[in-house]
Short mmCIF file of C-alpha atoms in Angstrom, two decimals:
data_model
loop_
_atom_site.label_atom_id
_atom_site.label_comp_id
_atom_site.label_asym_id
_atom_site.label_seq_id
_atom_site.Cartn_x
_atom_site.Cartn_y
_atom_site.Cartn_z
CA UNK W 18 -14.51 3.82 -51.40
CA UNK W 19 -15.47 4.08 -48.04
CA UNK W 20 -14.25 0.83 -47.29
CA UNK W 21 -10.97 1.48 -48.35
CA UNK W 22 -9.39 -0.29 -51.60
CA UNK W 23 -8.38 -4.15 -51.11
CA UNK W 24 -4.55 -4.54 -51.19
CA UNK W 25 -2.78 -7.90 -52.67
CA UNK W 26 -0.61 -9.67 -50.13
CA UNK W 27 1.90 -10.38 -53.22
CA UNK W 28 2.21 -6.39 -53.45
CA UNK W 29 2.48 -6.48 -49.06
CA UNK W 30 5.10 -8.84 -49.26
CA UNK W 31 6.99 -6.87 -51.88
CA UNK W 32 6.99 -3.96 -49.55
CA UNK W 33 7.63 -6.10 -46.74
CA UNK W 34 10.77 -7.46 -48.76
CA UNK W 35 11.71 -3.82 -49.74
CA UNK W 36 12.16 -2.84 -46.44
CA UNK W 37 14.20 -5.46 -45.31
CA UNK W 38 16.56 -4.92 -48.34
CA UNK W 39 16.76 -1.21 -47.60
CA UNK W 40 17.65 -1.79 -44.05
CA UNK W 41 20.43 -4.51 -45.07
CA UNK W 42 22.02 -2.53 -47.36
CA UNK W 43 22.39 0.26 -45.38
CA UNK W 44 24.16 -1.89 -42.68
CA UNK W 45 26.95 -2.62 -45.52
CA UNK W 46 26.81 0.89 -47.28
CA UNK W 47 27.31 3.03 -44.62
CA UNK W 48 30.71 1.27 -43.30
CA UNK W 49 31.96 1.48 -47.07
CA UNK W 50 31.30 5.29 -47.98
CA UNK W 51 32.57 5.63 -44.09
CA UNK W 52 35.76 4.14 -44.84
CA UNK W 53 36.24 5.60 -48.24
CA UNK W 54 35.78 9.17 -46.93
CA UNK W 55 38.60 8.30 -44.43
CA UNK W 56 41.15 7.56 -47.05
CA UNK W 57 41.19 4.28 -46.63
CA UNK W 58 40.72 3.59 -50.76
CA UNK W 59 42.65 6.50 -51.97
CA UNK W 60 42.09 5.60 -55.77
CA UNK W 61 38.89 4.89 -55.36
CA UNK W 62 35.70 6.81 -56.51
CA UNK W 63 32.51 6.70 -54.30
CA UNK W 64 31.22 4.68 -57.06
CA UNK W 65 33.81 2.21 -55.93
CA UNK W 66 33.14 2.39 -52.21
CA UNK W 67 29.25 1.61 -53.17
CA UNK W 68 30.12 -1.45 -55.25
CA UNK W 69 32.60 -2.46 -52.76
CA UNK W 70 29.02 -2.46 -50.35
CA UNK W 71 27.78 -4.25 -52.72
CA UNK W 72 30.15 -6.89 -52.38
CA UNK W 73 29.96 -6.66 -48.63
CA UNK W 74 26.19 -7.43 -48.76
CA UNK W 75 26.67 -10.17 -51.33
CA UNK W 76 29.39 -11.90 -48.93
CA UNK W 77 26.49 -11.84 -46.39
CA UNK W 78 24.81 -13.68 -48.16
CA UNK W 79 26.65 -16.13 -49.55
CA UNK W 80 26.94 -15.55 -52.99
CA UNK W 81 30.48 -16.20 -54.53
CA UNK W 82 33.11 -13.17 -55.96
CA UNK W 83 34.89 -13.92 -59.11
CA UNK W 84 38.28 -12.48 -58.87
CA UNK W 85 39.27 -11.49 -62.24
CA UNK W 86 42.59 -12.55 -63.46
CA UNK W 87 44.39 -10.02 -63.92
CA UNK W 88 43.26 -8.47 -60.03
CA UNK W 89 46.34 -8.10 -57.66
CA UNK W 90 46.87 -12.05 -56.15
CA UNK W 91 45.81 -13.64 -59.38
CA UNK W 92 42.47 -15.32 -60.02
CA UNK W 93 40.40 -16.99 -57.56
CA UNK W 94 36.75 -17.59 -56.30
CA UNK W 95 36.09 -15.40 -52.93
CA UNK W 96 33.44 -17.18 -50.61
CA UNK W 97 33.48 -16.82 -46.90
CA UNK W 98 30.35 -15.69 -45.46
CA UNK W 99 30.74 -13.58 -42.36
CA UNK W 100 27.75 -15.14 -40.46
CA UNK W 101 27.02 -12.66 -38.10
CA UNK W 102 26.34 -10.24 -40.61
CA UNK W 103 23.93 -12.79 -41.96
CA UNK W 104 21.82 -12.76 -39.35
CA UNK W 105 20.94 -8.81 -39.95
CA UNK W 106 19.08 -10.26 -43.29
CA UNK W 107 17.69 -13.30 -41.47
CA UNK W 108 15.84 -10.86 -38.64
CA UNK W 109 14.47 -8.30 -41.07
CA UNK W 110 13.02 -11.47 -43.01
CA UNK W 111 12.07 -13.31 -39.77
CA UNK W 112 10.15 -9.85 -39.15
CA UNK W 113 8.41 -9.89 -42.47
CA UNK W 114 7.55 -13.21 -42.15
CA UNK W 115 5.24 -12.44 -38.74
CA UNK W 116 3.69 -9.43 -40.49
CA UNK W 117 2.57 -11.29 -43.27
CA UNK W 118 1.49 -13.70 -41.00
CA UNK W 119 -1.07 -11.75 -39.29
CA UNK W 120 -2.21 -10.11 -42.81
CA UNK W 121 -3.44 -13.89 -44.17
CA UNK W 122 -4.92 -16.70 -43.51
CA UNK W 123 -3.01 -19.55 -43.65
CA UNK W 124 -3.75 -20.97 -47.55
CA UNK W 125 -2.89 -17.42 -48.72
CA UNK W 126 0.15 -17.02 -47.14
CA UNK W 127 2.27 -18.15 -49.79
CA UNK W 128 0.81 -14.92 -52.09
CA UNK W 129 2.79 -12.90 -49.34
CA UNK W 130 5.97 -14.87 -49.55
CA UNK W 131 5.81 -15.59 -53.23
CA UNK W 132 5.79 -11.29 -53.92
CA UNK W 133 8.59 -10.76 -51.18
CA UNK W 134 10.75 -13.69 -52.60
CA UNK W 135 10.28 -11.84 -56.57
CA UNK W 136 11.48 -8.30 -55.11
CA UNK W 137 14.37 -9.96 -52.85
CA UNK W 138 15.57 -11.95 -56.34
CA UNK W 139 15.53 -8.63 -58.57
CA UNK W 140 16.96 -6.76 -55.87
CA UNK W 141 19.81 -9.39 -55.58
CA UNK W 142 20.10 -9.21 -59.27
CA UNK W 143 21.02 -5.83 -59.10
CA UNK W 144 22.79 -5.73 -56.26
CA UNK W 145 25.17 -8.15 -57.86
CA UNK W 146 24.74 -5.33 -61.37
CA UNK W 147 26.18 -2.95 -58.80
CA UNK W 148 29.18 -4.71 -57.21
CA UNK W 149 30.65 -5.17 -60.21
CA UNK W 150 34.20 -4.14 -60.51
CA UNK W 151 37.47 -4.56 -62.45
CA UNK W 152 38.86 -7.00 -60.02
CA UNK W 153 35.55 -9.17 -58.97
CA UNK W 154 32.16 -10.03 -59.80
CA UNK W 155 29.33 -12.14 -59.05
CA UNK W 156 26.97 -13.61 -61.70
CA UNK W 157 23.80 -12.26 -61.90
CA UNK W 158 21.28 -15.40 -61.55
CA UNK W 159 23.65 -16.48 -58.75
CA UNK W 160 22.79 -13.06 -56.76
CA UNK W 161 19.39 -13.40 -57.39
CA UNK W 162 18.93 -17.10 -56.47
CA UNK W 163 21.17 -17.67 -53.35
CA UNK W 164 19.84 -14.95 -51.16
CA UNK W 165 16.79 -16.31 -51.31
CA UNK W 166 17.96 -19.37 -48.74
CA UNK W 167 18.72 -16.91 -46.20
CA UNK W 168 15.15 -14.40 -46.99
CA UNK W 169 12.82 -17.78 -47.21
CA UNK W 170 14.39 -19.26 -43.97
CA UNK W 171 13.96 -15.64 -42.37
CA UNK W 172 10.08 -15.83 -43.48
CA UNK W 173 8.99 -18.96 -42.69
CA UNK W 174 10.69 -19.18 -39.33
CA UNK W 175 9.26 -15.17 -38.61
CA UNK W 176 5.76 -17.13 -39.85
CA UNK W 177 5.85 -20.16 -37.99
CA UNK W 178 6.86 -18.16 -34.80
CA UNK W 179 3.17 -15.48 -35.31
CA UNK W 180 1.36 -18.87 -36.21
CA UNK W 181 2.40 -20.57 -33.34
CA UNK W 182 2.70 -24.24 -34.84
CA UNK W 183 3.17 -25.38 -38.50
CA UNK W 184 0.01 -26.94 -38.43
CA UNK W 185 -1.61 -23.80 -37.80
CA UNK W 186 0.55 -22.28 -40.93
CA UNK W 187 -0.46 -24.33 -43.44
CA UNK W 188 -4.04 -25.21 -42.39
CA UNK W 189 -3.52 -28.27 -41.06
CA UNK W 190 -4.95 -30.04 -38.22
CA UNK W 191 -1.70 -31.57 -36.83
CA UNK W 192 -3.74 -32.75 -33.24
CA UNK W 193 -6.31 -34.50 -35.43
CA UNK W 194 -3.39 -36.23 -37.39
CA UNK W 195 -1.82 -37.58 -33.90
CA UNK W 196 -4.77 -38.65 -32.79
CA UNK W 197 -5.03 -41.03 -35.82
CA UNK W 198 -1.77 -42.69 -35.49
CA UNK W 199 -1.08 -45.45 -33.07
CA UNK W 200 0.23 -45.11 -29.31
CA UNK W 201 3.41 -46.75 -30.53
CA UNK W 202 3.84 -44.29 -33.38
CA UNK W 203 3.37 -41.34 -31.12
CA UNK W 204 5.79 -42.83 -28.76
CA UNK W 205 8.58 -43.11 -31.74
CA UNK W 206 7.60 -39.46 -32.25
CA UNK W 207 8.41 -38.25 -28.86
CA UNK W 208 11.30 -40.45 -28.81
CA UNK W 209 13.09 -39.09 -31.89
CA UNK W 210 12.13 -35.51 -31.41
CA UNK W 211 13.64 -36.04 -27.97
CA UNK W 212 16.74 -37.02 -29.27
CA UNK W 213 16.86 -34.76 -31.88
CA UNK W 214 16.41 -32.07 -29.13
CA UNK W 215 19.23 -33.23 -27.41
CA UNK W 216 21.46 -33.14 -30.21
CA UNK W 217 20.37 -29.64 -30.74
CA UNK W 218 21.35 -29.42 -27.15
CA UNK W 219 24.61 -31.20 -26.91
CA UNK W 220 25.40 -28.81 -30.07
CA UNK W 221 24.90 -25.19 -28.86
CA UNK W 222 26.49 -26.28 -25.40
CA UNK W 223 29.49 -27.11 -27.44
CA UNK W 224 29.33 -24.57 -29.41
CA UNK W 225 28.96 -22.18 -25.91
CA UNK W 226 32.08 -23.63 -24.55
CA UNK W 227 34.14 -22.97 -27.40
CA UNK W 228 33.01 -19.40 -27.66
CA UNK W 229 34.08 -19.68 -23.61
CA UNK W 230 37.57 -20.96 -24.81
CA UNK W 231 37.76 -17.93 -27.47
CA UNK W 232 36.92 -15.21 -25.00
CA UNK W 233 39.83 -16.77 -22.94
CA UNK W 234 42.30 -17.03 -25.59
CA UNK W 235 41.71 -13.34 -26.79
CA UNK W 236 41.68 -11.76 -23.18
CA UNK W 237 45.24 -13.54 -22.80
CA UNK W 238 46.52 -12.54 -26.15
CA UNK W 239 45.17 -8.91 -26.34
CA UNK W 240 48.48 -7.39 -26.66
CA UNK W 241 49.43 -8.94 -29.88
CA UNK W 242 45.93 -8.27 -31.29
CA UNK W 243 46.01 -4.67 -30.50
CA UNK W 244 49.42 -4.48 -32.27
CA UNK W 245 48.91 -6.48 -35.13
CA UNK W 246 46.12 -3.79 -35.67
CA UNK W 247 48.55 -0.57 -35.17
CA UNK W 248 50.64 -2.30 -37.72
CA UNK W 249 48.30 -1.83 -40.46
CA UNK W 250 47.81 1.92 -39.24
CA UNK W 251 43.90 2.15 -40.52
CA UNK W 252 42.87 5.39 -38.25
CA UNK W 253 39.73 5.91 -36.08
CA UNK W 254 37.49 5.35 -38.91
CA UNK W 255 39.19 2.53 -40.58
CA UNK W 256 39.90 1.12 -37.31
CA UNK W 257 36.04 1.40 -36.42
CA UNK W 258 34.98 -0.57 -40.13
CA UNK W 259 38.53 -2.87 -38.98
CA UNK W 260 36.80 -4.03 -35.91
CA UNK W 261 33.71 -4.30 -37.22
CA UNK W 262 35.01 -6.38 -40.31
CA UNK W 263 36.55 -8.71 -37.70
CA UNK W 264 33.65 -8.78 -35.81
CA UNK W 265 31.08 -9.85 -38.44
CA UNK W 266 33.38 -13.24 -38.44
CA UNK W 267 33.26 -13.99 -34.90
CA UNK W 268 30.57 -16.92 -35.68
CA UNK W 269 33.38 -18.38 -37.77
CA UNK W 270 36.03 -18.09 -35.54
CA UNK W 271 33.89 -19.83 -32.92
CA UNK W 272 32.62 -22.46 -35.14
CA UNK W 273 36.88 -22.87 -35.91
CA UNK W 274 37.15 -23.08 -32.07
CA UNK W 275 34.75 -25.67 -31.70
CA UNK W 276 36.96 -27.57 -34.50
CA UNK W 277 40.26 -27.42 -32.69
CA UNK W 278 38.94 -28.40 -29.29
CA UNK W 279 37.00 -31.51 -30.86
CA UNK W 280 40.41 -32.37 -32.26
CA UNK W 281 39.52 -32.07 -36.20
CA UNK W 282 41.37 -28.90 -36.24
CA UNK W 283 41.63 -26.44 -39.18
CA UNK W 284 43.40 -24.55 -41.81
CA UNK W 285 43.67 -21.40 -42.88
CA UNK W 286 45.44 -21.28 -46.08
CA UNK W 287 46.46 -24.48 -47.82
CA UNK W 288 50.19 -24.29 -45.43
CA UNK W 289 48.83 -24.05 -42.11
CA UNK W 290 46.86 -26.06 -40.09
CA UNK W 291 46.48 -25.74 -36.41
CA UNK W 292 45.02 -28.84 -33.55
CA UNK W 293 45.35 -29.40 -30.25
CA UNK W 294 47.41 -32.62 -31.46
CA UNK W 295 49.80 -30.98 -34.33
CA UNK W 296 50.39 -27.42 -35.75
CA UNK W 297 51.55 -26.39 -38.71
CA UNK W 298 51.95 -22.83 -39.16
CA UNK W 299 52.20 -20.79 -42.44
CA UNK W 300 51.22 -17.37 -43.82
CA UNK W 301 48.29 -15.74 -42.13
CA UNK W 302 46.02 -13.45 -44.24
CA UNK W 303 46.22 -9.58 -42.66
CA UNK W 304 43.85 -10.23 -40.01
CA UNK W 305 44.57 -8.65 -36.41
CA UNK W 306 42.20 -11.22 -35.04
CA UNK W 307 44.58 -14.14 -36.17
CA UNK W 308 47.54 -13.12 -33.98
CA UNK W 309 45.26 -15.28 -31.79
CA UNK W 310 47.27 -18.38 -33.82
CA UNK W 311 50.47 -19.56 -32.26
CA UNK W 312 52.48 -22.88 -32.13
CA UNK W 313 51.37 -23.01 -28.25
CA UNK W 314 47.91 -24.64 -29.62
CA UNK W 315 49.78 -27.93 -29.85
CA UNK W 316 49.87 -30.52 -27.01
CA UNK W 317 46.70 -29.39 -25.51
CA UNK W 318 44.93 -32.54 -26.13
CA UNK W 319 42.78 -32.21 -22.98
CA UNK W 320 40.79 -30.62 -24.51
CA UNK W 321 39.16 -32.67 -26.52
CA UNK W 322 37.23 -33.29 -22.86
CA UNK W 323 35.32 -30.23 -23.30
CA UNK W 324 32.88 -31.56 -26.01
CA UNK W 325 31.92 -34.10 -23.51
CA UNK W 326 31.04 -32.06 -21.42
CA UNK W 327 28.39 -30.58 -23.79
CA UNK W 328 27.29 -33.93 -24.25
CA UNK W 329 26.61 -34.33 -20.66
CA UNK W 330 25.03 -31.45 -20.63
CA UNK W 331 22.61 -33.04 -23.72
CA UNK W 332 22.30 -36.41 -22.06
CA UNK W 333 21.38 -35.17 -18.27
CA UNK W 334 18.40 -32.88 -20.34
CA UNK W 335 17.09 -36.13 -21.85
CA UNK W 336 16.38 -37.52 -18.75
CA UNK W 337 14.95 -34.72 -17.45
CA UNK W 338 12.27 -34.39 -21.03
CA UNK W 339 11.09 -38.28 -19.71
CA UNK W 340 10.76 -39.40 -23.19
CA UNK W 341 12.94 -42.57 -23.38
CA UNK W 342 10.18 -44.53 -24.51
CA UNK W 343 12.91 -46.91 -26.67
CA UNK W 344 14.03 -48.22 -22.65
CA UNK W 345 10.65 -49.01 -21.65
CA UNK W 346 9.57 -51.13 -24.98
CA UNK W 347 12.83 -52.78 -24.91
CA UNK W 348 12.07 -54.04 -21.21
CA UNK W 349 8.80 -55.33 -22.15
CA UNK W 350 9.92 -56.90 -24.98
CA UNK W 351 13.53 -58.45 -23.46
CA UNK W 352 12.52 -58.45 -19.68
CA UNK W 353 16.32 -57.58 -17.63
CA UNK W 354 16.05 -54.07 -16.89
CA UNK W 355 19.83 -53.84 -17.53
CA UNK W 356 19.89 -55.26 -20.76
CA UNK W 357 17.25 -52.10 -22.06
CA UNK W 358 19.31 -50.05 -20.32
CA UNK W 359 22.42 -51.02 -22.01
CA UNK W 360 21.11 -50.80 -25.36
CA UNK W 361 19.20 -47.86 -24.86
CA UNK W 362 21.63 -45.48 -23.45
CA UNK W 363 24.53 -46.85 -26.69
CA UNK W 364 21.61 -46.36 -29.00
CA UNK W 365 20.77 -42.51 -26.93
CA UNK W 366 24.66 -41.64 -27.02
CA UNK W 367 24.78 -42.36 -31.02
CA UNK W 368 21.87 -40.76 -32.12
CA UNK W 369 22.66 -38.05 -30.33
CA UNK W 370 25.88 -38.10 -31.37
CA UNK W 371 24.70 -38.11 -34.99
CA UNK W 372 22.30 -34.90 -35.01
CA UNK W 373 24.67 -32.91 -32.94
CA UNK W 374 27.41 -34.38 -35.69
CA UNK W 375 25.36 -32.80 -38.58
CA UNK W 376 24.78 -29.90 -36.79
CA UNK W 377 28.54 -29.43 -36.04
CA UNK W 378 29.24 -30.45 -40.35
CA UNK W 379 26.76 -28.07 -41.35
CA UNK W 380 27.91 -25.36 -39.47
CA UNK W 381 31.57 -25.91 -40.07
CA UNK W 382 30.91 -25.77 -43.78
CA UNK W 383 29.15 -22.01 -43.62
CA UNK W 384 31.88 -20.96 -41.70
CA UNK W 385 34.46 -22.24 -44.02
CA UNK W 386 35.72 -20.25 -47.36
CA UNK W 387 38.31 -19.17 -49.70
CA UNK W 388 39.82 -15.86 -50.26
CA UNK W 389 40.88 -16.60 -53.44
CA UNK W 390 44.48 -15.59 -53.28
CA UNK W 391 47.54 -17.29 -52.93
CA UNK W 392 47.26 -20.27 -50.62
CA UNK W 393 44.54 -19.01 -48.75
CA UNK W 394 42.15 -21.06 -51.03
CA UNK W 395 41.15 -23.12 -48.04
CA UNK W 396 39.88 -21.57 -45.04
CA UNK W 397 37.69 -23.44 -41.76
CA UNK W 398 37.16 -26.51 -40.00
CA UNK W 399 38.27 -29.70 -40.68
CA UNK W 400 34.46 -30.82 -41.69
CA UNK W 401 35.02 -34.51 -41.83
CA UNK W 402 36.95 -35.29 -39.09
CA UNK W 403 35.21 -32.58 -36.38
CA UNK W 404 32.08 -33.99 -37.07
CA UNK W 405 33.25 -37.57 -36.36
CA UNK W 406 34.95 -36.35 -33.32
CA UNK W 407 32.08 -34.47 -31.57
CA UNK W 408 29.62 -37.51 -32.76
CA UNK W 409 32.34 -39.82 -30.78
CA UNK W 410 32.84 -37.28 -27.94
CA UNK W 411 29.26 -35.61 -27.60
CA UNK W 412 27.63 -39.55 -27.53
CA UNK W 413 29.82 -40.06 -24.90
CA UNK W 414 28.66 -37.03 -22.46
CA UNK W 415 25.09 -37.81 -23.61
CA UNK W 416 25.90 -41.48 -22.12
CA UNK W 417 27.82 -40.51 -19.07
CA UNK W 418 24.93 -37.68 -18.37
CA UNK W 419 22.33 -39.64 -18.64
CA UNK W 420 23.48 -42.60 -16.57
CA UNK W 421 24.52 -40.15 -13.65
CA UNK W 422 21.79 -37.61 -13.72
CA UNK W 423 19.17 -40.04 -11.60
CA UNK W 424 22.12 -40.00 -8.96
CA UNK W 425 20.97 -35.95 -8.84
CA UNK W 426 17.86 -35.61 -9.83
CA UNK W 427 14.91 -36.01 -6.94
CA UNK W 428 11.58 -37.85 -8.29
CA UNK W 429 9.07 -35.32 -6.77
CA UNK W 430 6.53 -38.10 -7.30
CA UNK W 431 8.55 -40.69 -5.02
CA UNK W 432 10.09 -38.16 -2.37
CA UNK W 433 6.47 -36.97 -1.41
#
């Protein structure tokens, strides 16, 4: 007794999961009872405001609404994930995952994430119990199952980052494992991780400059945003959950951003589609935010430059990470220096090109839904077309940057 009694790490990471659950519901609840007691549901019960939070923290976590049929606006399947309230379940996971972290060692850590994952399902499960209502609902297995992408991301990540190094996570010696494998395999490892580094790179610098091109177009359209928003007359409260509904999707609208100035474009609703090349505009869901959309989007094809940019940005790092090991064996192998070159800075600009592409797809298709009324059934990026177009233009910058960085860059080595 004096030493205390031992405590499971499956029960820890229940608790662990418990709290983070707690905390993310009361980040939906609280806006939901808000708005209800300001009238803004005036035949709804609180009961209805709760499973309306429910809903909310669903959404968040990507778990499809079933409209029912005879709901106002018809049938339909609701799915479009506000990703930047997805990130409030991602950090309190993230957090659990460190403190379970320190409480094992590394072959029991899975006890820890194995009893927060169990809690975080049944909680889901009756989370999705509670949001059910006379005009949507989720099915049960579905809201226990999907949150757990978003909670087991959150944990291993929070893990990974208190371990320091995979290796150290799962009790494996990854230094002993290089030092196995041949020079030329560790040089093909630093080469691709490079790249893929770059990619990452050439990605979030895009995705930077179109948050840039956002901030822009809503300082120089603030007048019609602020109006559309009187127009639905919500009230200091409503306005306040209004804002902060809006704001919950500014991932999305940047990742829609990114879209238009890579020239994919995309829709929102199945009758308008907007591009810097060609705009076709249509009914527009009762969004403030959206006043942002205008037929003065069209002819703007320059641009498309900006995502080259980005890729400079990715290919001018590359150079400065020194691990183009692909140039150096294709000189000893081929002998012209501007033959390896050649080859290696096409073969740098399409892989490149190709991670920050899947990046780009990956990220178009979270921030892409479906109301599930009317025509606005199809909602986000153009995901086929904006990927190809940001491979084409981001391998381009990555070219262009790494070809003209050595005219900037001073070799401390040679200039001493």
């Amino acid at each position: 007794m004096r030493d205390g009694l031992p405590f499971p790490l499956w029960c820890q990471g229940a608790i662990e999961s418990f709290q983070a659950y707690l905390f993310g519901a009361l980040v939906v609840l609280i806006p939901a009872l808000a708005a209800w007691f300001a009238g803004a549901w005036s035949d709804k019960t609180w009961q209805d405001a709760v499973s309306i939070g429910a809903q909310w923290w669903l959404s968040a976590h990507g778990v499809p609404l079933f409209r029912a049929e005879n709901a106002q606006g018809g049938g339909g399947v609701l799915w479009f994930v506000p990703l930047l309230l997805t990130l409030v379940p991602f950090a309190l996971a993230w957090r659990a995952g460190r403190r379970l972290a320190r409480a094992s060692w590394s072959d029991q850590l899975w006890q820890g994430i194995a009893g927060a994952s169990l809690f975080y399902a049944a909680a889901g499960a009756l989370t999705g119990w509670i949001g059910r209502t006379e005009d949507a609902q989720s099915s049960w297995w579905m809201a226990a199952v999907i949150p757990l992408v978003v909670v087991l991301l959150g944990l291993v990540v929070g893990a990974r980052r208190e371990a320091g190094s995979f290796g150290r996570l799962i009790g494996v010696d990854a230094a002993e494992w290089l030092r196995r494998t041949s020079q030329y395999s560790r040089w093909a490892g630093s080469y691709l991780w490079a790249v893929a580094r770059a990619g990452l790179i050439g990605w979030v610098a895009s995705f930077g400059i179109a948050a840039v091109v956002l901030l822009v177009r809503g300082l120089t359209h603030w007048v019609e945003i602020v109006t559309a928003a009187l127009h639905l007359a919500p009230g200091p409260v409503g306005g306040a959950v209004l804002a902060g509904g809006q704001g919950v999707y500014l991932p999305n609208l940047i990742n829609w951003t990114l879209a238009w100035i890579s020239g994919g474009g995309f829709s929102v609703g199945t009758e308008s589609s907007f591009s810097p090349l060609e705009t076709h505009a249509g009914p527009m869901p009762s969004f403030p935010v959206l006043a942002l959309l205008s037929t003065d989007l069209t002819d703007a094809w320059w641009v498309m430059i900006l995502p080259v940019v980005a890729g400079v940005v990715a290919g001018w790092w590359f150079l400065r990470e020194g691990e183009n090991h692909l140039e150096e064996s294709l000189q000893l192998r081929f002998g012209p220096r501007w033959l390896a070159l050649s080859v290696s800075t096409l073969l740098l600009g399409a892989l490149v090109g190709l991670v920050s592409a899947v990046l780009a797809a990956l990220a178009s298709a979270l921030s892409s839904g479906s109301l599930g009324v009317g025509v606005f059934t199809d909602l986000g990026p153009h995901i086929w077309l904006t990927s190809l177009l940001l491979m084409l233009e981001i391998g381009v910058g990555t070219m262009i940057g790494y070809l003209l960085a050595p005219l900037f860059e001073r070799d401390l080595v040679l200039d001493a």
